[in-house]
Amino acid sequence: MYDKSDPRSALNAPTATPKPAPTTFAGAEYGHFHADAPQVDDADGRTWLTRGQNFLVAYTEARPGAVFSRIDQPDEYVALLPNRDTAATVSAGSDTVSSDGYALIVVPPGDSAVTLPEGGILVRIFSTVAADLAAAASNAASYADQHPNVPAFEPWPEPAGGYRLRAYSLDVPDEPGRFGRIWRTTNLMVNFLPPQLGPRDIHKLSPHYHDDFEQGSLALEGSFTHHLRWPWTFDMTQWRADEHALCPAPSLCVIPPPAIHTSRGMEPGVNQLVDIFSPPRIDFSLKPGWVLNADDYPMPAPAAAAAE
């Protein structure tokens, strides 16, 4: 349910055969990076790790000269530099890109390194195919078994021209009818939403649900209240109480399907949220112009045919 001013109100209604109603549910997962001890604290900085079924977030307060390497990384990952004053150099094989910050860099499989000469905030977003990081997550025990209502992960097609470093500026102006600033990879979709100034209007919230994928809501500035409500079924033992979780930045809320949810920025200043999905969302991808790097990352064949 969206306010008519919300671009998502124009998303097409599902046309596929309805799926059976779920009868079991997972709870939300939270990473309170602002309050909890980090999973890694070493010479390179402090890193918090929290996962969903298919994705995980590594949020790092990097120290000057920090280097974050991946050896034999099995698939792509995203290095997000959310601040304008965070210089970084990213290398992968013989390829190197440099950034002054406020950028999203897609890092290919294999060996790679992210270097922050002056330190700063680095957010790396992985699929949980990166088994070592998934096992180190603060909530790894919650995913000892596959969560209900989330199908097995399937990556999207390889990028046009093959795997390589790809750097995208976050400095993209808003556009009427487009929802946020969305990039996708073979395994992730990242939506760096426009900053919200002041508390969100309580008359224009967006309660909705997803049938079969989680949403990661990463708070980078301000604070957010994540409102969640689960369906009732014939089995009362599966009922869950509503949640109204206040999460100051930095934090991550992993929202499970099919919980009804909406998030409200709370602070008088800037409230910055980033939404994460794995694999990429078909419905967002089918909207012309919504995915900013669509030419680099093709859709699966059935979805591509539907877009024609």
PDB file of C-alpha atoms in Angstrom:
ATOM      1  CA  MET A   1       0.000   0.000   0.000  1.00  0.00           C
ATOM      2  CA  TYR A   2       1.694   3.166  -1.228  1.00  0.00           C
ATOM      3  CA  ASP A   3       0.785   6.815  -1.216  1.00  0.00           C
ATOM      4  CA  LYS A   4       0.023   7.924  -4.778  1.00  0.00           C
ATOM      5  CA  SER A   5       3.128  10.139  -4.729  1.00  0.00           C
ATOM      6  CA  ASP A   6       5.362   7.089  -4.171  1.00  0.00           C
ATOM      7  CA  PRO A   7       6.882   5.798  -7.466  1.00  0.00           C
ATOM      8  CA  ARG A   8       6.319   2.237  -6.247  1.00  0.00           C
ATOM      9  CA  SER A   9       2.577   2.755  -6.566  1.00  0.00           C
ATOM     10  CA  ALA A  10       3.131   2.246 -10.312  1.00  0.00           C
ATOM     11  CA  LEU A  11       4.687  -1.191  -9.939  1.00  0.00           C
ATOM     12  CA  ASN A  12       2.830  -3.822 -11.907  1.00  0.00           C
ATOM     13  CA  ALA A  13       0.657  -6.234  -9.955  1.00  0.00           C
ATOM     14  CA  PRO A  14       1.918  -9.827  -9.982  1.00  0.00           C
ATOM     15  CA  THR A  15       0.643 -11.853 -12.913  1.00  0.00           C
ATOM     16  CA  ALA A  16       2.033 -15.250 -11.980  1.00  0.00           C
ATOM     17  CA  THR A  17      -0.070 -17.930 -10.348  1.00  0.00           C
ATOM     18  CA  PRO A  18      -0.448 -17.044  -6.669  1.00  0.00           C
ATOM     19  CA  LYS A  19       1.772 -19.032  -4.348  1.00  0.00           C
ATOM     20  CA  PRO A  20       0.331 -20.986  -1.428  1.00  0.00           C
ATOM     21  CA  ALA A  21      -0.058 -18.851   1.668  1.00  0.00           C
ATOM     22  CA  PRO A  22       2.904 -19.324   4.026  1.00  0.00           C
ATOM     23  CA  THR A  23       2.264 -21.032   7.318  1.00  0.00           C
ATOM     24  CA  THR A  24       5.588 -20.443   9.098  1.00  0.00           C
ATOM     25  CA  PHE A  25       7.543 -17.238   9.486  1.00  0.00           C
ATOM     26  CA  ALA A  26      10.988 -16.003  10.425  1.00  0.00           C
ATOM     27  CA  GLY A  27      11.561 -12.992  12.622  1.00  0.00           C
ATOM     28  CA  ALA A  28      13.401  -9.831  11.689  1.00  0.00           C
ATOM     29  CA  GLU A  29      17.152  -9.669  12.218  1.00  0.00           C
ATOM     30  CA  TYR A  30      18.994  -6.620  13.544  1.00  0.00           C
ATOM     31  CA  GLY A  31      22.570  -5.451  13.494  1.00  0.00           C
ATOM     32  CA  HIS A  32      23.011  -2.626  15.980  1.00  0.00           C
ATOM     33  CA  PHE A  33      26.393  -1.393  14.807  1.00  0.00           C
ATOM     34  CA  HIS A  34      26.005   1.775  16.877  1.00  0.00           C
ATOM     35  CA  ALA A  35      25.822  -0.171  20.151  1.00  0.00           C
ATOM     36  CA  ASP A  36      27.136  -3.731  19.820  1.00  0.00           C
ATOM     37  CA  ALA A  37      30.751  -4.868  19.859  1.00  0.00           C
ATOM     38  CA  PRO A  38      32.258  -5.381  16.398  1.00  0.00           C
ATOM     39  CA  GLN A  39      32.993  -8.844  15.070  1.00  0.00           C
ATOM     40  CA  VAL A  40      36.473  -7.673  13.996  1.00  0.00           C
ATOM     41  CA  ASP A  41      38.650  -5.108  15.811  1.00  0.00           C
ATOM     42  CA  ASP A  42      42.219  -4.936  14.534  1.00  0.00           C
ATOM     43  CA  ALA A  43      44.822  -2.614  13.057  1.00  0.00           C
ATOM     44  CA  ASP A  44      42.591  -1.950  10.022  1.00  0.00           C
ATOM     45  CA  GLY A  45      39.560  -0.840  12.031  1.00  0.00           C
ATOM     46  CA  ARG A  46      36.325  -2.086  13.513  1.00  0.00           C
ATOM     47  CA  THR A  47      33.936  -4.176  11.417  1.00  0.00           C
ATOM     48  CA  TRP A  48      30.413  -5.354  12.181  1.00  0.00           C
ATOM     49  CA  LEU A  49      28.945  -8.277  10.213  1.00  0.00           C
ATOM     50  CA  THR A  50      25.227  -9.030   9.992  1.00  0.00           C
ATOM     51  CA  ARG A  51      23.600 -11.306   7.434  1.00  0.00           C
ATOM     52  CA  GLY A  52      20.337 -12.159   5.767  1.00  0.00           C
ATOM     53  CA  GLN A  53      19.546 -15.426   3.985  1.00  0.00           C
ATOM     54  CA  ASN A  54      21.307 -14.409   0.766  1.00  0.00           C
ATOM     55  CA  PHE A  55      23.288 -11.248   1.628  1.00  0.00           C
ATOM     56  CA  LEU A  56      25.478  -9.851   4.368  1.00  0.00           C
ATOM     57  CA  VAL A  57      26.727  -6.412   5.336  1.00  0.00           C
ATOM     58  CA  ALA A  58      30.229  -5.663   6.601  1.00  0.00           C
ATOM     59  CA  TYR A  59      30.139  -2.153   8.101  1.00  0.00           C
ATOM     60  CA  THR A  60      33.616  -0.817   8.849  1.00  0.00           C
ATOM     61  CA  GLU A  61      35.064   2.170  10.657  1.00  0.00           C
ATOM     62  CA  ALA A  62      38.442   1.983   8.921  1.00  0.00           C
ATOM     63  CA  ARG A  63      41.686   3.314  10.344  1.00  0.00           C
ATOM     64  CA  PRO A  64      44.143   5.245   8.116  1.00  0.00           C
ATOM     65  CA  GLY A  65      46.015   2.940   5.786  1.00  0.00           C
ATOM     66  CA  ALA A  66      43.515   0.103   6.197  1.00  0.00           C
ATOM     67  CA  VAL A  67      43.504  -2.643   3.579  1.00  0.00           C
ATOM     68  CA  PHE A  68      40.615  -5.072   3.237  1.00  0.00           C
ATOM     69  CA  SER A  69      41.532  -8.030   1.057  1.00  0.00           C
ATOM     70  CA  ARG A  70      39.562 -10.927  -0.341  1.00  0.00           C
ATOM     71  CA  ILE A  71      41.359 -14.001  -1.629  1.00  0.00           C
ATOM     72  CA  ASP A  72      39.507 -16.333  -4.003  1.00  0.00           C
ATOM     73  CA  GLN A  73      36.269 -14.435  -3.435  1.00  0.00           C
ATOM     74  CA  PRO A  74      33.661 -16.671  -5.139  1.00  0.00           C
ATOM     75  CA  ASP A  75      31.400 -13.955  -6.555  1.00  0.00           C
ATOM     76  CA  GLU A  76      30.979 -10.204  -6.932  1.00  0.00           C
ATOM     77  CA  TYR A  77      30.610  -7.836  -3.999  1.00  0.00           C
ATOM     78  CA  VAL A  78      29.885  -4.146  -3.553  1.00  0.00           C
ATOM     79  CA  ALA A  79      32.185  -1.640  -1.864  1.00  0.00           C
ATOM     80  CA  LEU A  80      30.058   1.337  -0.823  1.00  0.00           C
ATOM     81  CA  LEU A  81      31.702   4.641   0.130  1.00  0.00           C
ATOM     82  CA  PRO A  82      28.760   6.621   1.536  1.00  0.00           C
ATOM     83  CA  ASN A  83      30.715   9.758   2.479  1.00  0.00           C
ATOM     84  CA  ARG A  84      32.263  12.325   0.165  1.00  0.00           C
ATOM     85  CA  ASP A  85      35.554  12.534   2.066  1.00  0.00           C
ATOM     86  CA  THR A  86      36.526   8.839   2.009  1.00  0.00           C
ATOM     87  CA  ALA A  87      39.253   8.252  -0.553  1.00  0.00           C
ATOM     88  CA  ALA A  88      39.760   4.637  -1.578  1.00  0.00           C
ATOM     89  CA  THR A  89      41.673   2.553  -4.064  1.00  0.00           C
ATOM     90  CA  VAL A  90      40.214  -0.763  -5.150  1.00  0.00           C
ATOM     91  CA  SER A  91      42.273  -3.356  -6.991  1.00  0.00           C
ATOM     92  CA  ALA A  92      41.252  -6.644  -8.565  1.00  0.00           C
ATOM     93  CA  GLY A  93      43.793  -8.596 -10.584  1.00  0.00           C
ATOM     94  CA  SER A  94      45.539  -6.074 -12.835  1.00  0.00           C
ATOM     95  CA  ASP A  95      42.630  -3.618 -12.633  1.00  0.00           C
ATOM     96  CA  THR A  96      42.582  -0.626 -10.248  1.00  0.00           C
ATOM     97  CA  VAL A  97      40.100   2.186  -9.650  1.00  0.00           C
ATOM     98  CA  SER A  98      40.388   5.135  -7.287  1.00  0.00           C
ATOM     99  CA  SER A  99      37.585   7.155  -5.735  1.00  0.00           C
ATOM    100  CA  ASP A 100      37.321  10.291  -3.624  1.00  0.00           C
ATOM    101  CA  GLY A 101      34.238   8.830  -1.965  1.00  0.00           C
ATOM    102  CA  TYR A 102      30.451   8.896  -2.409  1.00  0.00           C
ATOM    103  CA  ALA A 103      30.633   5.953  -4.764  1.00  0.00           C
ATOM    104  CA  LEU A 104      29.507   2.379  -5.289  1.00  0.00           C
ATOM    105  CA  ILE A 105      32.158   0.045  -6.657  1.00  0.00           C
ATOM    106  CA  VAL A 106      31.392  -3.469  -7.901  1.00  0.00           C
ATOM    107  CA  VAL A 107      34.309  -5.800  -7.226  1.00  0.00           C
ATOM    108  CA  PRO A 108      34.671  -8.963  -9.361  1.00  0.00           C
ATOM    109  CA  PRO A 109      35.271 -12.496  -8.094  1.00  0.00           C
ATOM    110  CA  GLY A 110      38.808 -13.569  -7.267  1.00  0.00           C
ATOM    111  CA  ASP A 111      41.507 -11.657  -5.397  1.00  0.00           C
ATOM    112  CA  SER A 112      40.858  -8.018  -4.540  1.00  0.00           C
ATOM    113  CA  ALA A 113      41.723  -5.307  -2.033  1.00  0.00           C
ATOM    114  CA  VAL A 114      40.118  -2.073  -0.845  1.00  0.00           C
ATOM    115  CA  THR A 115      42.598   0.451   0.575  1.00  0.00           C
ATOM    116  CA  LEU A 116      41.565   3.536   2.546  1.00  0.00           C
ATOM    117  CA  PRO A 117      44.654   5.756   2.962  1.00  0.00           C
ATOM    118  CA  GLU A 118      42.896   8.174   5.329  1.00  0.00           C
ATOM    119  CA  GLY A 119      40.437   5.709   6.846  1.00  0.00           C
ATOM    120  CA  GLY A 120      36.695   6.369   6.971  1.00  0.00           C
ATOM    121  CA  ILE A 121      33.435   4.475   6.598  1.00  0.00           C
ATOM    122  CA  LEU A 122      33.412   1.503   4.250  1.00  0.00           C
ATOM    123  CA  VAL A 123      30.362  -0.705   3.690  1.00  0.00           C
ATOM    124  CA  ARG A 124      30.947  -3.970   1.861  1.00  0.00           C
ATOM    125  CA  ILE A 125      27.913  -5.950   0.747  1.00  0.00           C
ATOM    126  CA  PHE A 126      28.357  -9.614  -0.116  1.00  0.00           C
ATOM    127  CA  SER A 127      26.210 -12.574  -0.989  1.00  0.00           C
ATOM    128  CA  THR A 128      26.336 -15.317   1.620  1.00  0.00           C
ATOM    129  CA  VAL A 129      28.204 -17.452  -0.907  1.00  0.00           C
ATOM    130  CA  ALA A 130      31.152 -15.859   0.939  1.00  0.00           C
ATOM    131  CA  ALA A 131      30.956 -18.611   3.547  1.00  0.00           C
ATOM    132  CA  ASP A 132      33.702 -17.324   5.843  1.00  0.00           C
ATOM    133  CA  LEU A 133      31.999 -13.967   6.297  1.00  0.00           C
ATOM    134  CA  ALA A 134      28.557 -15.539   6.677  1.00  0.00           C
ATOM    135  CA  ALA A 135      29.899 -17.753   9.453  1.00  0.00           C
ATOM    136  CA  ALA A 136      31.418 -14.732  11.227  1.00  0.00           C
ATOM    137  CA  ALA A 137      28.186 -12.700  11.198  1.00  0.00           C
ATOM    138  CA  SER A 138      26.726 -11.664  14.542  1.00  0.00           C
ATOM    139  CA  ASN A 139      23.513 -13.535  13.737  1.00  0.00           C
ATOM    140  CA  ALA A 140      24.986 -16.560  11.943  1.00  0.00           C
ATOM    141  CA  ALA A 141      23.123 -18.932  14.271  1.00  0.00           C
ATOM    142  CA  SER A 142      19.799 -17.556  13.036  1.00  0.00           C
ATOM    143  CA  TYR A 143      20.555 -18.989   9.604  1.00  0.00           C
ATOM    144  CA  ALA A 144      21.694 -22.449  10.649  1.00  0.00           C
ATOM    145  CA  ASP A 145      18.628 -23.569   8.687  1.00  0.00           C
ATOM    146  CA  GLN A 146      17.192 -22.015   5.550  1.00  0.00           C
ATOM    147  CA  HIS A 147      14.638 -19.378   6.480  1.00  0.00           C
ATOM    148  CA  PRO A 148      11.072 -20.072   5.380  1.00  0.00           C
ATOM    149  CA  ASN A 149       9.563 -18.328   2.351  1.00  0.00           C
ATOM    150  CA  VAL A 150      12.957 -17.450   0.805  1.00  0.00           C
ATOM    151  CA  PRO A 151      13.819 -19.679  -2.172  1.00  0.00           C
ATOM    152  CA  ALA A 152      17.315 -20.966  -2.845  1.00  0.00           C
ATOM    153  CA  PHE A 153      19.651 -18.288  -4.179  1.00  0.00           C
ATOM    154  CA  GLU A 154      20.213 -18.130  -7.945  1.00  0.00           C
ATOM    155  CA  PRO A 155      22.616 -15.568  -9.416  1.00  0.00           C
ATOM    156  CA  TRP A 156      21.722 -13.464 -12.449  1.00  0.00           C
ATOM    157  CA  PRO A 157      23.635 -13.606 -15.764  1.00  0.00           C
ATOM    158  CA  GLU A 158      27.249 -12.488 -16.001  1.00  0.00           C
ATOM    159  CA  PRO A 159      27.814  -8.788 -16.717  1.00  0.00           C
ATOM    160  CA  ALA A 160      28.195  -7.453 -20.229  1.00  0.00           C
ATOM    161  CA  GLY A 161      31.860  -7.630 -21.188  1.00  0.00           C
ATOM    162  CA  GLY A 162      32.724  -9.959 -18.316  1.00  0.00           C
ATOM    163  CA  TYR A 163      33.667  -9.438 -14.701  1.00  0.00           C
ATOM    164  CA  ARG A 164      35.730  -6.344 -13.862  1.00  0.00           C
ATOM    165  CA  LEU A 165      35.796  -3.400 -11.497  1.00  0.00           C
ATOM    166  CA  ARG A 166      32.923  -1.014 -12.089  1.00  0.00           C
ATOM    167  CA  ALA A 167      32.673   2.323 -10.254  1.00  0.00           C
ATOM    168  CA  TYR A 168      29.496   4.391 -10.056  1.00  0.00           C
ATOM    169  CA  SER A 169      29.058   7.811  -8.471  1.00  0.00           C
ATOM    170  CA  LEU A 170      26.273   8.129  -5.909  1.00  0.00           C
ATOM    171  CA  ASP A 171      25.844  11.732  -7.055  1.00  0.00           C
ATOM    172  CA  VAL A 172      22.759  11.034  -9.174  1.00  0.00           C
ATOM    173  CA  PRO A 173      19.967  13.648  -9.220  1.00  0.00           C
ATOM    174  CA  ASP A 174      16.424  12.653  -8.346  1.00  0.00           C
ATOM    175  CA  GLU A 175      14.096  12.056 -11.258  1.00  0.00           C
ATOM    176  CA  PRO A 176      10.281  12.174 -11.148  1.00  0.00           C
ATOM    177  CA  GLY A 177       8.838   8.682 -11.327  1.00  0.00           C
ATOM    178  CA  ARG A 178      12.092   6.913 -10.462  1.00  0.00           C
ATOM    179  CA  PHE A 179      12.450   5.272  -7.054  1.00  0.00           C
ATOM    180  CA  GLY A 180      15.771   6.026  -5.416  1.00  0.00           C
ATOM    181  CA  ARG A 181      19.183   5.351  -6.957  1.00  0.00           C
ATOM    182  CA  ILE A 182      19.403   1.659  -7.843  1.00  0.00           C
ATOM    183  CA  TRP A 183      22.339  -0.430  -9.029  1.00  0.00           C
ATOM    184  CA  ARG A 184      22.433  -4.177  -9.511  1.00  0.00           C
ATOM    185  CA  THR A 185      25.046  -6.893  -9.897  1.00  0.00           C
ATOM    186  CA  THR A 186      24.829 -10.611 -10.583  1.00  0.00           C
ATOM    187  CA  ASN A 187      23.858 -11.220  -6.964  1.00  0.00           C
ATOM    188  CA  LEU A 188      22.765  -7.956  -5.332  1.00  0.00           C
ATOM    189  CA  MET A 189      20.586  -4.904  -5.755  1.00  0.00           C
ATOM    190  CA  VAL A 190      21.449  -1.752  -3.820  1.00  0.00           C
ATOM    191  CA  ASN A 191      19.139   1.249  -3.577  1.00  0.00           C
ATOM    192  CA  PHE A 192      20.843   4.319  -2.101  1.00  0.00           C
ATOM    193  CA  LEU A 193      17.707   6.253  -1.245  1.00  0.00           C
ATOM    194  CA  PRO A 194      17.586  10.056  -1.293  1.00  0.00           C
ATOM    195  CA  PRO A 195      18.329  11.487   2.156  1.00  0.00           C
ATOM    196  CA  GLN A 196      15.232  12.221   4.175  1.00  0.00           C
ATOM    197  CA  LEU A 197      15.348  15.553   5.989  1.00  0.00           C
ATOM    198  CA  GLY A 198      13.425  15.469   9.237  1.00  0.00           C
ATOM    199  CA  PRO A 199      10.938  12.837  10.399  1.00  0.00           C
ATOM    200  CA  ARG A 200       8.926  11.062   7.715  1.00  0.00           C
ATOM    201  CA  ASP A 201       5.340  12.249   7.291  1.00  0.00           C
ATOM    202  CA  ILE A 202       3.142   9.780   9.200  1.00  0.00           C
ATOM    203  CA  HIS A 203       0.387  10.380   6.622  1.00  0.00           C
ATOM    204  CA  LYS A 204       2.592   9.078   3.775  1.00  0.00           C
ATOM    205  CA  LEU A 205       4.020   5.781   4.951  1.00  0.00           C
ATOM    206  CA  SER A 206       4.319   2.738   2.696  1.00  0.00           C
ATOM    207  CA  PRO A 207       3.260  -0.518   4.397  1.00  0.00           C
ATOM    208  CA  HIS A 208       3.808  -3.424   1.982  1.00  0.00           C
ATOM    209  CA  TYR A 209       5.190  -6.958   1.917  1.00  0.00           C
ATOM    210  CA  HIS A 210       7.311  -9.224  -0.254  1.00  0.00           C
ATOM    211  CA  ASP A 211       6.261 -12.764  -1.113  1.00  0.00           C
ATOM    212  CA  ASP A 212       9.639 -14.437  -1.299  1.00  0.00           C
ATOM    213  CA  PHE A 213      12.636 -12.206  -0.645  1.00  0.00           C
ATOM    214  CA  GLU A 214      14.218 -10.420   2.276  1.00  0.00           C
ATOM    215  CA  GLN A 215      14.974  -6.708   2.401  1.00  0.00           C
ATOM    216  CA  GLY A 216      17.973  -5.282   4.176  1.00  0.00           C
ATOM    217  CA  SER A 217      17.450  -1.721   5.409  1.00  0.00           C
ATOM    218  CA  LEU A 218      20.816  -0.189   6.270  1.00  0.00           C
ATOM    219  CA  ALA A 219      20.661   3.058   8.245  1.00  0.00           C
ATOM    220  CA  LEU A 220      23.736   5.225   7.639  1.00  0.00           C
ATOM    221  CA  GLU A 221      22.606   8.497   9.222  1.00  0.00           C
ATOM    222  CA  GLY A 222      19.875   9.535  11.635  1.00  0.00           C
ATOM    223  CA  SER A 223      17.598   6.822  12.965  1.00  0.00           C
ATOM    224  CA  PHE A 224      14.673   4.761  11.707  1.00  0.00           C
ATOM    225  CA  THR A 225      11.726   3.021  13.267  1.00  0.00           C
ATOM    226  CA  HIS A 226      11.036  -0.195  11.392  1.00  0.00           C
ATOM    227  CA  HIS A 227       7.386  -1.175  11.737  1.00  0.00           C
ATOM    228  CA  LEU A 228       6.688  -4.873  11.055  1.00  0.00           C
ATOM    229  CA  ARG A 229       3.547  -7.009  11.201  1.00  0.00           C
ATOM    230  CA  TRP A 230       3.243 -10.711  10.419  1.00  0.00           C
ATOM    231  CA  PRO A 231       0.114 -12.464   9.069  1.00  0.00           C
ATOM    232  CA  TRP A 232      -2.046 -14.596  11.299  1.00  0.00           C
ATOM    233  CA  THR A 233      -2.589 -18.214  10.315  1.00  0.00           C
ATOM    234  CA  PHE A 234      -4.761 -21.046  11.590  1.00  0.00           C
ATOM    235  CA  ASP A 235      -1.832 -22.057  13.843  1.00  0.00           C
ATOM    236  CA  MET A 236      -1.654 -19.599  16.709  1.00  0.00           C
ATOM    237  CA  THR A 237       1.798 -20.859  17.702  1.00  0.00           C
ATOM    238  CA  GLN A 238       3.122 -19.169  14.556  1.00  0.00           C
ATOM    239  CA  TRP A 239       1.702 -15.756  15.408  1.00  0.00           C
ATOM    240  CA  ARG A 240       4.191 -12.965  16.055  1.00  0.00           C
ATOM    241  CA  ALA A 241       3.732  -9.685  17.860  1.00  0.00           C
ATOM    242  CA  ASP A 242       4.083  -6.459  15.883  1.00  0.00           C
ATOM    243  CA  GLU A 243       7.485  -4.810  16.088  1.00  0.00           C
ATOM    244  CA  HIS A 244       8.262  -1.102  16.135  1.00  0.00           C
ATOM    245  CA  ALA A 245      12.054  -1.225  16.311  1.00  0.00           C
ATOM    246  CA  LEU A 246      13.920   2.056  16.723  1.00  0.00           C
ATOM    247  CA  CYS A 247      17.333   1.624  15.102  1.00  0.00           C
ATOM    248  CA  PRO A 248      19.821   4.505  15.281  1.00  0.00           C
ATOM    249  CA  ALA A 249      22.500   4.622  12.602  1.00  0.00           C
ATOM    250  CA  PRO A 250      24.577   2.744  11.838  1.00  0.00           C
ATOM    251  CA  SER A 251      22.354  -0.320  11.888  1.00  0.00           C
ATOM    252  CA  LEU A 252      20.826  -2.997   9.692  1.00  0.00           C
ATOM    253  CA  CYS A 253      17.305  -4.414   9.785  1.00  0.00           C
ATOM    254  CA  VAL A 254      16.691  -7.602   7.778  1.00  0.00           C
ATOM    255  CA  ILE A 255      12.977  -7.811   6.972  1.00  0.00           C
ATOM    256  CA  PRO A 256      11.656 -11.319   6.230  1.00  0.00           C
ATOM    257  CA  PRO A 257       8.866 -12.223   3.825  1.00  0.00           C
ATOM    258  CA  PRO A 258       5.918 -11.857   4.056  1.00  0.00           C
ATOM    259  CA  ALA A 259       6.024  -9.392   6.977  1.00  0.00           C
ATOM    260  CA  ILE A 260       4.184  -6.154   6.269  1.00  0.00           C
ATOM    261  CA  HIS A 261       6.688  -3.373   6.835  1.00  0.00           C
ATOM    262  CA  THR A 262       7.435   0.301   6.508  1.00  0.00           C
ATOM    263  CA  SER A 263      10.289   2.406   7.872  1.00  0.00           C
ATOM    264  CA  ARG A 264      10.149   5.936   9.211  1.00  0.00           C
ATOM    265  CA  GLY A 265      13.105   8.290   9.543  1.00  0.00           C
ATOM    266  CA  MET A 266      12.972   9.868  12.966  1.00  0.00           C
ATOM    267  CA  GLU A 267      15.665  12.529  13.387  1.00  0.00           C
ATOM    268  CA  PRO A 268      15.232  16.279  12.739  1.00  0.00           C
ATOM    269  CA  GLY A 269      18.298  16.269  10.487  1.00  0.00           C
ATOM    270  CA  VAL A 270      19.398  13.793   7.790  1.00  0.00           C
ATOM    271  CA  ASN A 271      18.052  10.229   7.808  1.00  0.00           C
ATOM    272  CA  GLN A 272      19.853   8.086   5.232  1.00  0.00           C
ATOM    273  CA  LEU A 273      18.689   4.581   4.337  1.00  0.00           C
ATOM    274  CA  VAL A 274      20.051   2.038   1.864  1.00  0.00           C
ATOM    275  CA  ASP A 275      17.921  -0.921   0.785  1.00  0.00           C
ATOM    276  CA  ILE A 276      19.570  -4.231  -0.142  1.00  0.00           C
ATOM    277  CA  PHE A 277      18.133  -7.235  -1.985  1.00  0.00           C
ATOM    278  CA  SER A 278      19.661 -10.523  -3.110  1.00  0.00           C
ATOM    279  CA  PRO A 279      19.285 -11.536  -5.859  1.00  0.00           C
ATOM    280  CA  PRO A 280      18.140  -8.347  -7.684  1.00  0.00           C
ATOM    281  CA  ARG A 281      14.437  -7.562  -7.771  1.00  0.00           C
ATOM    282  CA  ILE A 282      12.601  -8.340 -11.002  1.00  0.00           C
ATOM    283  CA  ASP A 283       9.859  -5.749 -10.446  1.00  0.00           C
ATOM    284  CA  PHE A 284      12.321  -2.874  -9.976  1.00  0.00           C
ATOM    285  CA  SER A 285      14.369  -4.124 -12.918  1.00  0.00           C
ATOM    286  CA  LEU A 286      11.346  -4.098 -15.215  1.00  0.00           C
ATOM    287  CA  LYS A 287      10.761  -0.378 -14.628  1.00  0.00           C
ATOM    288  CA  PRO A 288      12.525   1.549 -17.419  1.00  0.00           C
ATOM    289  CA  GLY A 289      15.221   3.833 -16.055  1.00  0.00           C
ATOM    290  CA  TRP A 290      15.081   2.631 -12.461  1.00  0.00           C
ATOM    291  CA  VAL A 291      18.287   0.542 -12.519  1.00  0.00           C
ATOM    292  CA  LEU A 292      21.097   2.949 -13.326  1.00  0.00           C
ATOM    293  CA  ASN A 293      23.544   0.312 -14.577  1.00  0.00           C
ATOM    294  CA  ALA A 294      21.046  -1.917 -16.380  1.00  0.00           C
ATOM    295  CA  ASP A 295      23.191  -1.927 -19.525  1.00  0.00           C
ATOM    296  CA  ASP A 296      26.032  -3.524 -17.576  1.00  0.00           C
ATOM    297  CA  TYR A 297      23.962  -6.281 -15.956  1.00  0.00           C
ATOM    298  CA  PRO A 298      21.425  -8.185 -18.078  1.00  0.00           C
ATOM    299  CA  MET A 299      18.287  -9.692 -16.601  1.00  0.00           C
ATOM    300  CA  PRO A 300      17.529 -13.415 -16.694  1.00  0.00           C
ATOM    301  CA  ALA A 301      16.017 -14.451 -20.011  1.00  0.00           C
ATOM    302  CA  PRO A 302      12.361 -14.769 -18.835  1.00  0.00           C
ATOM    303  CA  ALA A 303      12.443 -11.313 -17.253  1.00  0.00           C
ATOM    304  CA  ALA A 304      14.191  -9.805 -20.265  1.00  0.00           C
ATOM    305  CA  ALA A 305      11.496 -11.229 -22.522  1.00  0.00           C
ATOM    306  CA  ALA A 306       8.793  -9.747 -20.315  1.00  0.00           C
ATOM    307  CA  ALA A 307      10.424  -6.335 -20.613  1.00  0.00           C
ATOM    308  CA  GLU A 308      10.260  -6.354 -24.420  1.00  0.00           C
TER     309      GLU A 308
END
